[in-house]
Short mmCIF file of C-alpha atoms in Angstrom, two decimals:
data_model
loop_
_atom_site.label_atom_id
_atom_site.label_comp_id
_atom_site.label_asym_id
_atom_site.label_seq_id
_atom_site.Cartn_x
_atom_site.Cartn_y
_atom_site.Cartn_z
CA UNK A 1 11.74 -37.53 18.21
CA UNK A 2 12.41 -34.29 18.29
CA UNK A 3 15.52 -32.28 19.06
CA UNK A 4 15.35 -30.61 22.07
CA UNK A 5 17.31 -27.18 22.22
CA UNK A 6 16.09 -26.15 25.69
CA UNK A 7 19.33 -26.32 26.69
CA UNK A 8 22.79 -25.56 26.04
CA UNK A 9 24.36 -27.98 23.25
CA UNK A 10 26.97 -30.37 24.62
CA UNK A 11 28.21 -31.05 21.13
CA UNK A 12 31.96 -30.17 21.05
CA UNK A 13 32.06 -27.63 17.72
CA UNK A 14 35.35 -27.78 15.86
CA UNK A 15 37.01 -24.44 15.18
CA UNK A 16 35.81 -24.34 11.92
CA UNK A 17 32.49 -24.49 12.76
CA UNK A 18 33.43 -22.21 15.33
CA UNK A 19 35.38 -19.92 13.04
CA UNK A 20 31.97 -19.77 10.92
CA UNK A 21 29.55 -18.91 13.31
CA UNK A 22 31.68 -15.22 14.09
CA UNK A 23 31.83 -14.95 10.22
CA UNK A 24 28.12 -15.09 9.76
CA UNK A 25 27.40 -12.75 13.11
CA UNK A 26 30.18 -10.01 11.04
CA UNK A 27 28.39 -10.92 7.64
CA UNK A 28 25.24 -10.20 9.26
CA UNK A 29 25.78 -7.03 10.46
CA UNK A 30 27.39 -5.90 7.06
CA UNK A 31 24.68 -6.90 5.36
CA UNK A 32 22.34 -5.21 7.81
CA UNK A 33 24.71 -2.46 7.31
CA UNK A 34 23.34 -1.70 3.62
CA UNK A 35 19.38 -1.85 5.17
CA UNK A 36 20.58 1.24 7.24
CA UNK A 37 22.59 2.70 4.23
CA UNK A 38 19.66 3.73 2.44
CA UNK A 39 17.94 6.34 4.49
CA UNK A 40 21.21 7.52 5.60
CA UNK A 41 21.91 8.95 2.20
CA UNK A 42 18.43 9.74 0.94
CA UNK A 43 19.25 13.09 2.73
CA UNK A 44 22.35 13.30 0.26
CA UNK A 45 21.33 12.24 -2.46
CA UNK A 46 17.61 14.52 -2.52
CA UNK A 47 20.54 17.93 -1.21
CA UNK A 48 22.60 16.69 -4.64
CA UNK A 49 19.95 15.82 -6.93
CA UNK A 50 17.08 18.04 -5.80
CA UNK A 51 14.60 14.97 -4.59
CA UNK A 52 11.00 16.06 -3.54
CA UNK A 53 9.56 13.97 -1.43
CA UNK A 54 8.01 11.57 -3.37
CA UNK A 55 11.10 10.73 -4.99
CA UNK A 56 12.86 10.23 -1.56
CA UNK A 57 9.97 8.01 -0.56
CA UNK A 58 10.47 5.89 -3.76
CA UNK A 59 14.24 5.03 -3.01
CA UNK A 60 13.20 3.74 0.83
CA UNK A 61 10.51 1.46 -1.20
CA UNK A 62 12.89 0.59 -3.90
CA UNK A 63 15.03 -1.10 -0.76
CA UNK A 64 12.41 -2.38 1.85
CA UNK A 65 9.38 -3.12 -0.01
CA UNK A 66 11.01 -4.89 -2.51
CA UNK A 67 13.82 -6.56 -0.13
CA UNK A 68 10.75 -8.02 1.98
CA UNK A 69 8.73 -9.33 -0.39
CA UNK A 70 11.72 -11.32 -2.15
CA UNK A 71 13.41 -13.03 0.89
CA UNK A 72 10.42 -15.39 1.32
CA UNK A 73 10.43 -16.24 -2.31
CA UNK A 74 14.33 -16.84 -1.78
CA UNK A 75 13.56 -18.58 1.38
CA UNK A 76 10.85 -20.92 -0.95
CA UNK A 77 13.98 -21.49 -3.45
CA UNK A 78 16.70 -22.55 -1.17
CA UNK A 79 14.07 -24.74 0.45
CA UNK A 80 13.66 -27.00 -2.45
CA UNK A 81 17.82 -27.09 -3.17
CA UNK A 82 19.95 -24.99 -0.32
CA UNK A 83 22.29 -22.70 -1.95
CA UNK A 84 24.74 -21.78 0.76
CA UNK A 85 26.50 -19.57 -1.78
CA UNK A 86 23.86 -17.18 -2.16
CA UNK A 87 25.11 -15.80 1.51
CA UNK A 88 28.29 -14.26 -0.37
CA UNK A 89 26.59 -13.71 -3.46
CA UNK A 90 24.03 -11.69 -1.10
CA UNK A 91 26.59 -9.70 0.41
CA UNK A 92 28.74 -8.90 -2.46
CA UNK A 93 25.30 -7.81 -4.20
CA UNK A 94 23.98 -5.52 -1.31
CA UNK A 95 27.21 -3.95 -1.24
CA UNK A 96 27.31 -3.17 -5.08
CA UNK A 97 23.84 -2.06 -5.40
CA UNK A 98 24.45 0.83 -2.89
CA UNK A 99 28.29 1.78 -4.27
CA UNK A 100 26.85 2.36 -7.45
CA UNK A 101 23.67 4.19 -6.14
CA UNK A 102 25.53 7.89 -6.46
CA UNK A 103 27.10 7.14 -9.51
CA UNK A 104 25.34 9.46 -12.65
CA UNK A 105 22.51 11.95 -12.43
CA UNK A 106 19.77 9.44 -13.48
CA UNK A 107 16.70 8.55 -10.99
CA UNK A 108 15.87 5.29 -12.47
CA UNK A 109 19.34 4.26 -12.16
CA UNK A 110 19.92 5.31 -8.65
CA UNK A 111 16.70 3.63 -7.80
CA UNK A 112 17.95 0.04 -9.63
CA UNK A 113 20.45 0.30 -7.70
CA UNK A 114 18.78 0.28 -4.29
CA UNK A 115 16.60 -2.25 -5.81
CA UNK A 116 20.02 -3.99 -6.10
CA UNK A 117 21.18 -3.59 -2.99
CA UNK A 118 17.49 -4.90 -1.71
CA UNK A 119 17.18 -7.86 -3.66
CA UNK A 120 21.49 -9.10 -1.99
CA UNK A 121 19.13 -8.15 1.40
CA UNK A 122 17.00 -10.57 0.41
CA UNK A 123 18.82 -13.40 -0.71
CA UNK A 124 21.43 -13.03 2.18
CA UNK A 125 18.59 -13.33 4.92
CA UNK A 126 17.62 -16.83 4.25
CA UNK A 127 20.44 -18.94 3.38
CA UNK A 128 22.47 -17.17 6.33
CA UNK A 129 19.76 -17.47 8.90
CA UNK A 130 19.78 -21.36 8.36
CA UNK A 131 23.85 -21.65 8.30
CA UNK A 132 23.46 -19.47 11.79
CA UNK A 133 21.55 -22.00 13.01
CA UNK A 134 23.43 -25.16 12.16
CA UNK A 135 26.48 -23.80 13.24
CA UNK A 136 24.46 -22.91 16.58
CA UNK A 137 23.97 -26.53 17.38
CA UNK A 138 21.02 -25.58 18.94
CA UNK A 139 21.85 -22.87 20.90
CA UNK A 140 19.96 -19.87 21.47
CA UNK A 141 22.60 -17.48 22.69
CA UNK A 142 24.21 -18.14 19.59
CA UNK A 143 21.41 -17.02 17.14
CA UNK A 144 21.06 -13.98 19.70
CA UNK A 145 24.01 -13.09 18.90
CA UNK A 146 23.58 -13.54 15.24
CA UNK A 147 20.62 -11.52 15.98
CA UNK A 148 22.64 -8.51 17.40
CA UNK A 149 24.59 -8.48 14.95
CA UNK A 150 22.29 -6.95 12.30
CA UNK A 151 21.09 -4.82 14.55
CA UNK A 152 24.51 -3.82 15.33
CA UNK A 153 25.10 -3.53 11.70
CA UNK A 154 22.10 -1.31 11.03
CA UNK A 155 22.75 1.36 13.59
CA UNK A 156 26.40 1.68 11.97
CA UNK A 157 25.23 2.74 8.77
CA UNK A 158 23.98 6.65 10.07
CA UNK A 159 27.62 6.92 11.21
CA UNK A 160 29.56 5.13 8.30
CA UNK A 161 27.39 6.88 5.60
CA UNK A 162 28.51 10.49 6.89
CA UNK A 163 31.70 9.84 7.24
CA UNK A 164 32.42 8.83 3.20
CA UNK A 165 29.73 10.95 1.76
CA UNK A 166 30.66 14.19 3.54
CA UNK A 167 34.46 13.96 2.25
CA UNK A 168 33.62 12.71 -1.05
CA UNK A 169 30.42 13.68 -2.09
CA UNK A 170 27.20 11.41 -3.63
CA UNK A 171 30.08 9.87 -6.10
CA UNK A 172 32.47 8.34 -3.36
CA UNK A 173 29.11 5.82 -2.81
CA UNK A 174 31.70 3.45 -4.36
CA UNK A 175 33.82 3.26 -1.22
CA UNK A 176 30.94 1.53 0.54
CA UNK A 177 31.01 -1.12 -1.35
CA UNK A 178 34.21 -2.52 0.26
CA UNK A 179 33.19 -3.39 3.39
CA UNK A 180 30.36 -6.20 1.92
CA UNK A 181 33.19 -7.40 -0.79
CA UNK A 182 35.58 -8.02 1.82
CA UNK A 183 32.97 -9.93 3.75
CA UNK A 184 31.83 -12.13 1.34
CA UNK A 185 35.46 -13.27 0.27
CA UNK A 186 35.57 -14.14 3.75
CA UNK A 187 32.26 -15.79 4.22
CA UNK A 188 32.85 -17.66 1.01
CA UNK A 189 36.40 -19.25 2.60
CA UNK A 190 34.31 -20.12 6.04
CA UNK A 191 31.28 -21.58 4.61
CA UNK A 192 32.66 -25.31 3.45
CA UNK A 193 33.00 -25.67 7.41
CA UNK A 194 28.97 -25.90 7.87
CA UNK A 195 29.22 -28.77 5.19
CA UNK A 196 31.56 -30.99 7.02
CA UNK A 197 30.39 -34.15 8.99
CA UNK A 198 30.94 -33.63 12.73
CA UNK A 199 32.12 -35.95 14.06
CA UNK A 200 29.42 -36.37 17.19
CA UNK A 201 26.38 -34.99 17.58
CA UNK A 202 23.55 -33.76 15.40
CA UNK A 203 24.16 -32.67 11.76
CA UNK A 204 24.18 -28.98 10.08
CA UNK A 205 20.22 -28.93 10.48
CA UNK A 206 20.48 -28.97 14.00
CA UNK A 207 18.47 -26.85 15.83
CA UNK A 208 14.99 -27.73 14.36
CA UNK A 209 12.64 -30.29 15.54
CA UNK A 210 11.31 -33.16 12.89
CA UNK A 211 8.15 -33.55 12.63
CA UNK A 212 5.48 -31.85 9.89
CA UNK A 213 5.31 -28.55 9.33
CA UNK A 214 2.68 -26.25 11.56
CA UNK A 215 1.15 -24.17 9.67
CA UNK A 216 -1.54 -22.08 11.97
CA UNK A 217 0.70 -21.03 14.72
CA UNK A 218 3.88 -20.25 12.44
CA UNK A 219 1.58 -17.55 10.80
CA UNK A 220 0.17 -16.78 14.37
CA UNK A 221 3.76 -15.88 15.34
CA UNK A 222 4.20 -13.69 11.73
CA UNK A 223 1.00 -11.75 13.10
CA UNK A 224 3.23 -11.54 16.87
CA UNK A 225 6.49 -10.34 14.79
CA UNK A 226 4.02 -7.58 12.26
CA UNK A 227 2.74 -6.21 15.76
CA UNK A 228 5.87 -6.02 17.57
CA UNK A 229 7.51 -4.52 13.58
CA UNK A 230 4.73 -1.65 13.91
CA UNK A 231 6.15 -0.92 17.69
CA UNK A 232 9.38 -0.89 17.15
CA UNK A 233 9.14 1.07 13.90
CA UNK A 234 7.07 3.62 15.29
CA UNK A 235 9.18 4.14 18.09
CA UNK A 236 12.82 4.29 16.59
CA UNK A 237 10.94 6.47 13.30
CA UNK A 238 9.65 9.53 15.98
CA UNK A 239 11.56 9.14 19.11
CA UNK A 240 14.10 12.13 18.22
CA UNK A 241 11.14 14.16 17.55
CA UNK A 242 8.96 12.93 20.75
CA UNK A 243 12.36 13.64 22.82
CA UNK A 244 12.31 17.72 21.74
CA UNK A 245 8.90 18.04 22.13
CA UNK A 246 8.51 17.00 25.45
CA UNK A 247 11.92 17.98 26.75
CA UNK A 248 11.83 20.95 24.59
CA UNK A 249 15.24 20.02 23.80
CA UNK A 250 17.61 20.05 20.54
CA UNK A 251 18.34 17.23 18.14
CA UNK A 252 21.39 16.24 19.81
CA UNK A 253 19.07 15.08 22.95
CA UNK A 254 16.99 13.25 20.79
CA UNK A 255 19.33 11.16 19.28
CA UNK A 256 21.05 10.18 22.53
CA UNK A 257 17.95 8.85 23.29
CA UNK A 258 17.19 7.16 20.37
CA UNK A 259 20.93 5.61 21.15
CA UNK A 260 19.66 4.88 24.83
CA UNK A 261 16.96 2.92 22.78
CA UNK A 262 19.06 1.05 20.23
CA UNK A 263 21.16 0.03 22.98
CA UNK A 264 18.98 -0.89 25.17
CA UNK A 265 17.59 -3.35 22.54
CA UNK A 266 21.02 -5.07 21.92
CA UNK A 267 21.03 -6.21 25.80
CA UNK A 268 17.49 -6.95 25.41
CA UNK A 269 18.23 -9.57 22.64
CA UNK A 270 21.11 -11.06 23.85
CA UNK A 271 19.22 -11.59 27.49
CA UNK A 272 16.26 -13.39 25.27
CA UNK A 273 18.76 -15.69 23.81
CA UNK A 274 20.15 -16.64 27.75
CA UNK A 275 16.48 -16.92 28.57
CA UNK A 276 15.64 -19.10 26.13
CA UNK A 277 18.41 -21.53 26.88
CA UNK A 278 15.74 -21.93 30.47
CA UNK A 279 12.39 -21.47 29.40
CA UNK A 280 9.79 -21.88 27.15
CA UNK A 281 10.73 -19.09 24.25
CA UNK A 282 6.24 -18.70 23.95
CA UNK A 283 6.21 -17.78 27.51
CA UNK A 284 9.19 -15.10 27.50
CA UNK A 285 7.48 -13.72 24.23
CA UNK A 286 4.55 -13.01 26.13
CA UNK A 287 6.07 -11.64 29.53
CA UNK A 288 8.14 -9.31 26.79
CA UNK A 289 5.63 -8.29 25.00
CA UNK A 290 3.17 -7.34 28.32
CA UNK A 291 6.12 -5.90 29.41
CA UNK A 292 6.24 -3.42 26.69
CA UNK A 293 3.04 -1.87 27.92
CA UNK A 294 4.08 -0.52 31.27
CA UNK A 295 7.69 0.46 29.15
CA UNK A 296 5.29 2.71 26.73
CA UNK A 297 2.92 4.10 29.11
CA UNK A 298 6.10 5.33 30.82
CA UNK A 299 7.59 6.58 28.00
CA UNK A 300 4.50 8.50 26.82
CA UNK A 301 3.15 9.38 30.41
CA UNK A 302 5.01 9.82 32.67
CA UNK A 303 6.85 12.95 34.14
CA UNK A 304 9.58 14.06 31.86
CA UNK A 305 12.77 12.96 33.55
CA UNK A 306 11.62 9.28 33.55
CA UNK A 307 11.49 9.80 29.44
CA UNK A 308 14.97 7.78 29.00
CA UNK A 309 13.64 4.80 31.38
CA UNK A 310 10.92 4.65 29.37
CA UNK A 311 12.94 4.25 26.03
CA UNK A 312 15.16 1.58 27.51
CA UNK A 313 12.68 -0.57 29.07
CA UNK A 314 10.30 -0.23 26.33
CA UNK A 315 13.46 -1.11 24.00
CA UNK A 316 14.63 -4.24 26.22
CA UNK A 317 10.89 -5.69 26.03
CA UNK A 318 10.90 -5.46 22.59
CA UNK A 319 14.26 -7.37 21.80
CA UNK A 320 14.08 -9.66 24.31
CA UNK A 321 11.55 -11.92 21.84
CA UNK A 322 13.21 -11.03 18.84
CA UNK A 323 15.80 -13.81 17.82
CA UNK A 324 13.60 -16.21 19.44
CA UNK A 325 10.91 -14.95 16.72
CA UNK A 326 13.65 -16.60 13.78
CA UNK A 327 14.03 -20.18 16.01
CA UNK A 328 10.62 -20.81 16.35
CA UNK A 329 9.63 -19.88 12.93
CA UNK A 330 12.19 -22.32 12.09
CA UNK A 331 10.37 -24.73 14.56
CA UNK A 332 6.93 -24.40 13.60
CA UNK A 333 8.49 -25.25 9.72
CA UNK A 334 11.46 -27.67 10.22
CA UNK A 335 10.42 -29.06 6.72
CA UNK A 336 11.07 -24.99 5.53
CA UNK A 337 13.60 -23.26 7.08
CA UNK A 338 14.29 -21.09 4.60
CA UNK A 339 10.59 -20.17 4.05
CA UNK A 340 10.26 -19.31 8.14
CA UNK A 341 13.47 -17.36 7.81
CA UNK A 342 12.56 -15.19 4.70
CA UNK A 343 9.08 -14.46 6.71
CA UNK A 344 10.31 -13.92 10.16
CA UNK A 345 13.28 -11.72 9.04
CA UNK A 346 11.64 -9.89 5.88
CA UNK A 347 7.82 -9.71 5.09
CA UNK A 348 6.84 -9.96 8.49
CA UNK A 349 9.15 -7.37 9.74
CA UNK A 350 8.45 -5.01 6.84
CA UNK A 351 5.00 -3.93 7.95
CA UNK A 352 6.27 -1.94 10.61
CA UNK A 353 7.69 0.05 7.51
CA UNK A 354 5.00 0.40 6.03
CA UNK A 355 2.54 1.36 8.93
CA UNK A 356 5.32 4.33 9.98
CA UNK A 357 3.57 6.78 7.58
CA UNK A 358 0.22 5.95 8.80
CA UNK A 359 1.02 6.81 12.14
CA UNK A 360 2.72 10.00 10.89
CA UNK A 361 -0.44 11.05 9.16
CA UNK A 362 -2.61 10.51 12.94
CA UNK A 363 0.11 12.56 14.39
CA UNK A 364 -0.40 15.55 12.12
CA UNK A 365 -4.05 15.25 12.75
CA UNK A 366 -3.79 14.56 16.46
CA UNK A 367 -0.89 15.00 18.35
CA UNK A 368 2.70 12.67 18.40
CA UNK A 369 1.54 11.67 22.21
CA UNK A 370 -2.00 10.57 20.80
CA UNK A 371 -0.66 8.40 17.54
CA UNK A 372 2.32 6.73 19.55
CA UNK A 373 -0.67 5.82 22.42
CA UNK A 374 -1.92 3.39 19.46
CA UNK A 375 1.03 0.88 19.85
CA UNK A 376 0.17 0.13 23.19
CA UNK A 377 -3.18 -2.01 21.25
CA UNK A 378 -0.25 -3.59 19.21
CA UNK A 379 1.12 -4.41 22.33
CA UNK A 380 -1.82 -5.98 23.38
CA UNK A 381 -2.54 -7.82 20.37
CA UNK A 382 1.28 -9.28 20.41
CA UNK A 383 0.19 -10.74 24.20
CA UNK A 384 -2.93 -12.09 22.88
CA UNK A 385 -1.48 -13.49 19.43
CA UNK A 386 0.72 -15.56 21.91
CA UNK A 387 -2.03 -17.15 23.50
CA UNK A 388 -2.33 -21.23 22.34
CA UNK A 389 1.05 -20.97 20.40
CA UNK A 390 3.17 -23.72 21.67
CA UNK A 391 6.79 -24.16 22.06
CA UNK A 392 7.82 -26.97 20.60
CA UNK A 393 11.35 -27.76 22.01
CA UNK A 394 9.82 -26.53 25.66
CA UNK A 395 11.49 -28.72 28.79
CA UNK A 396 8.45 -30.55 29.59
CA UNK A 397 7.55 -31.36 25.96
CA UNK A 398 3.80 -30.39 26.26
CA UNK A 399 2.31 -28.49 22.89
CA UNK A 400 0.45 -26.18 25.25
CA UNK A 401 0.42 -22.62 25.60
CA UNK A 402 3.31 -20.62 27.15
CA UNK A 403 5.29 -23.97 27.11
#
């Protein structure tokens, strides 16, 4: 029968279980940290070592194109023998590839070591998303959380970056290192807690249903999570820009709206996680995600000063679904968890990477208004995508649509 996680888990958590749940939210967003880290000093490192673009382009793909494609294959490994150590071994890796990325003068070695620092991405993502999970028992709040945290992690980086490289130049990249070395001495100590009986209640796998492994919808939801990646991409990659041309305004006003947006989306996800603990997670996807239409066409559209509503409610509408994305990948594959998790937190969220430059390349043809207009049919195909997935931990235990 399967293991409902509807609703709160009743299962008394020791503190060490405890303990390692808030190691695994910090981990994540030090991990997440590094994914940020990289096109926070391509700008420094193309000033120091006279990049064009091409070669700045080739670092970014060194560290997402790379890092996505591996974490399934890692989440394929660890699903035939778990290897809880490679969350540390992740860490310490991610860190170490981007500390030694502004030692020497040489291009392939700076770009081996962002290829470094992608493939400790990778490895990380898997391992930790099913530990985050067990040590949820089930509970949704806590993988939003765990969810946050990345983000959280990620946004860091433009303001952690600065702050070493501007005092010490491309060759202090060693100092931010320490951060991901600390953590993973840390995560290392808290990680024997997942492996301990409990002493009630389900074991470390809680959280997933038994049953076989569902194919069709789980890459149904991959399609949801590529359409909401191209939104979300496309919004946080030209929002600064958007902002000054329409408020014909400087930088600075720009990025407090891009903040407005990235913290927006931290409320959003932690509210999907309290949601979830209520309803069916397929029917708040696709509220969200039709949600997300009236949030663009606002931010596009409408007069000027509604520009910052726009942002946040098109960022809350978007991160409401998105740890529930991880949980019911891990549903729809209980027999895989660490195959859902490389998918639904690497490959899957990569395309909206890669389908940034296209819409750059329809806004120099066009206008920035006109190319951003074409997420609103992602939108629309994320609503549609939902349509006959199932939830399969939803109160009433039906396998229907919207739960």
């Amino acid at each position: 029968m399967a293991l409902r996680t509807d609703q709160p888990s009743t299962v008394p958590l020791d503190r060490g279980i405890t303990r390692a749940r808030w190691v695994l939210c910090v981990g994540h967003a030090v991990d997440d940290l590094y994914q940020g880290a990289v096109p926070a000093l391509i700008p420094y490192l193309a000033l120091a070592r006279h990049y064009d673009y091409a070669a700045a382009a080739g670092i970014t793909l060194a560290a997402t194109l790379l890092s996505s494609l591996a974490q399934p294959l890692f989440g394929m490994l660890t699903d035939r023998r778990p290897v809880p150590r490679l969350i540390p071994y992740g860490l310490a890796l991610a860190g170490l590839g981007i500390g030694l990325s502004g030692l020497g003068e040489s291009y392939l070695l700076t770009w081996l070591a962002v290829a470094l620092s992608g493939l400790g991405v990778a490895a990380y993502h898997p391992e930790a998303a099913r530990a985050a999970r067990a040590a949820s028992a089930g509970s949704h709040v806590a993988m939003s959380w765990f969810s946050v945290a990345g983000t959280l992690g990620f946004t860091a980086a433009p303001l952690l970056v600065p702050l070493v490289v501007e005092s010490g130049g491309v060759a202090a990249t060693p100092l931010l290192a320490v951060p991901a070395l600390v953590m993973a001495v840390v995560t290392g100590y808290a990680l024997p807690a997942l492996r301990r009986p409990r002493a009630a209640g389900p074991p470390a796998s809680a959280g997933a249903p038994a049953g076989p492994d569902q194919w069709r919808p789980f890459l149904r939801l991959s399609a949801v999570i590529m359409a909401r990646s191209i939104i979300a991409f496309g919004i946080s990659t030209f929002l600064v820009l958007f902002t000054q041309q329409r408020l014909s305004a400087g930088p600075h006003t720009g990025q407090a709206v891009l903040l407005t947006f990235f913290a927006a989306g931290v409320l959003g996800t932690l509210w999907g996680g309290r949601l979830a603990e209520r309803h069916s997670r397929v029917r708040i996807m696709r509220v969200a995600y039709l949600a997300t239409v009236p949030g663009l066409l606002v931010l596009l559209f409408a007069p000027r000063h509604w520009l910052l509503l726009g942002a946040a409610w098109t960022a809350v509408a978007l991160n409401v679904p998105f740890s529930l994305h991880v949980t019911l990948g891990q549903d729809y594959l209980p027999n895989r968890i660490g195959t859902a998790s490389g998918v639904t937190l690497g490959l899957a969220v990569s395309v909206g990477g890669l389908a940034a430059p296209l819409i750059g390349t329809l806004a120099d043809r066009t206008t920035l208004q006109a190319a951003l207009t074409t997420l609103l049919l992602c939108s629309a195909a994320a609503v549609l995508l939902t349509i006959g997935l199932h939830d399969p931990t939803a109160r009433d235990g039906r396998a229907t649509s919207g739960g």
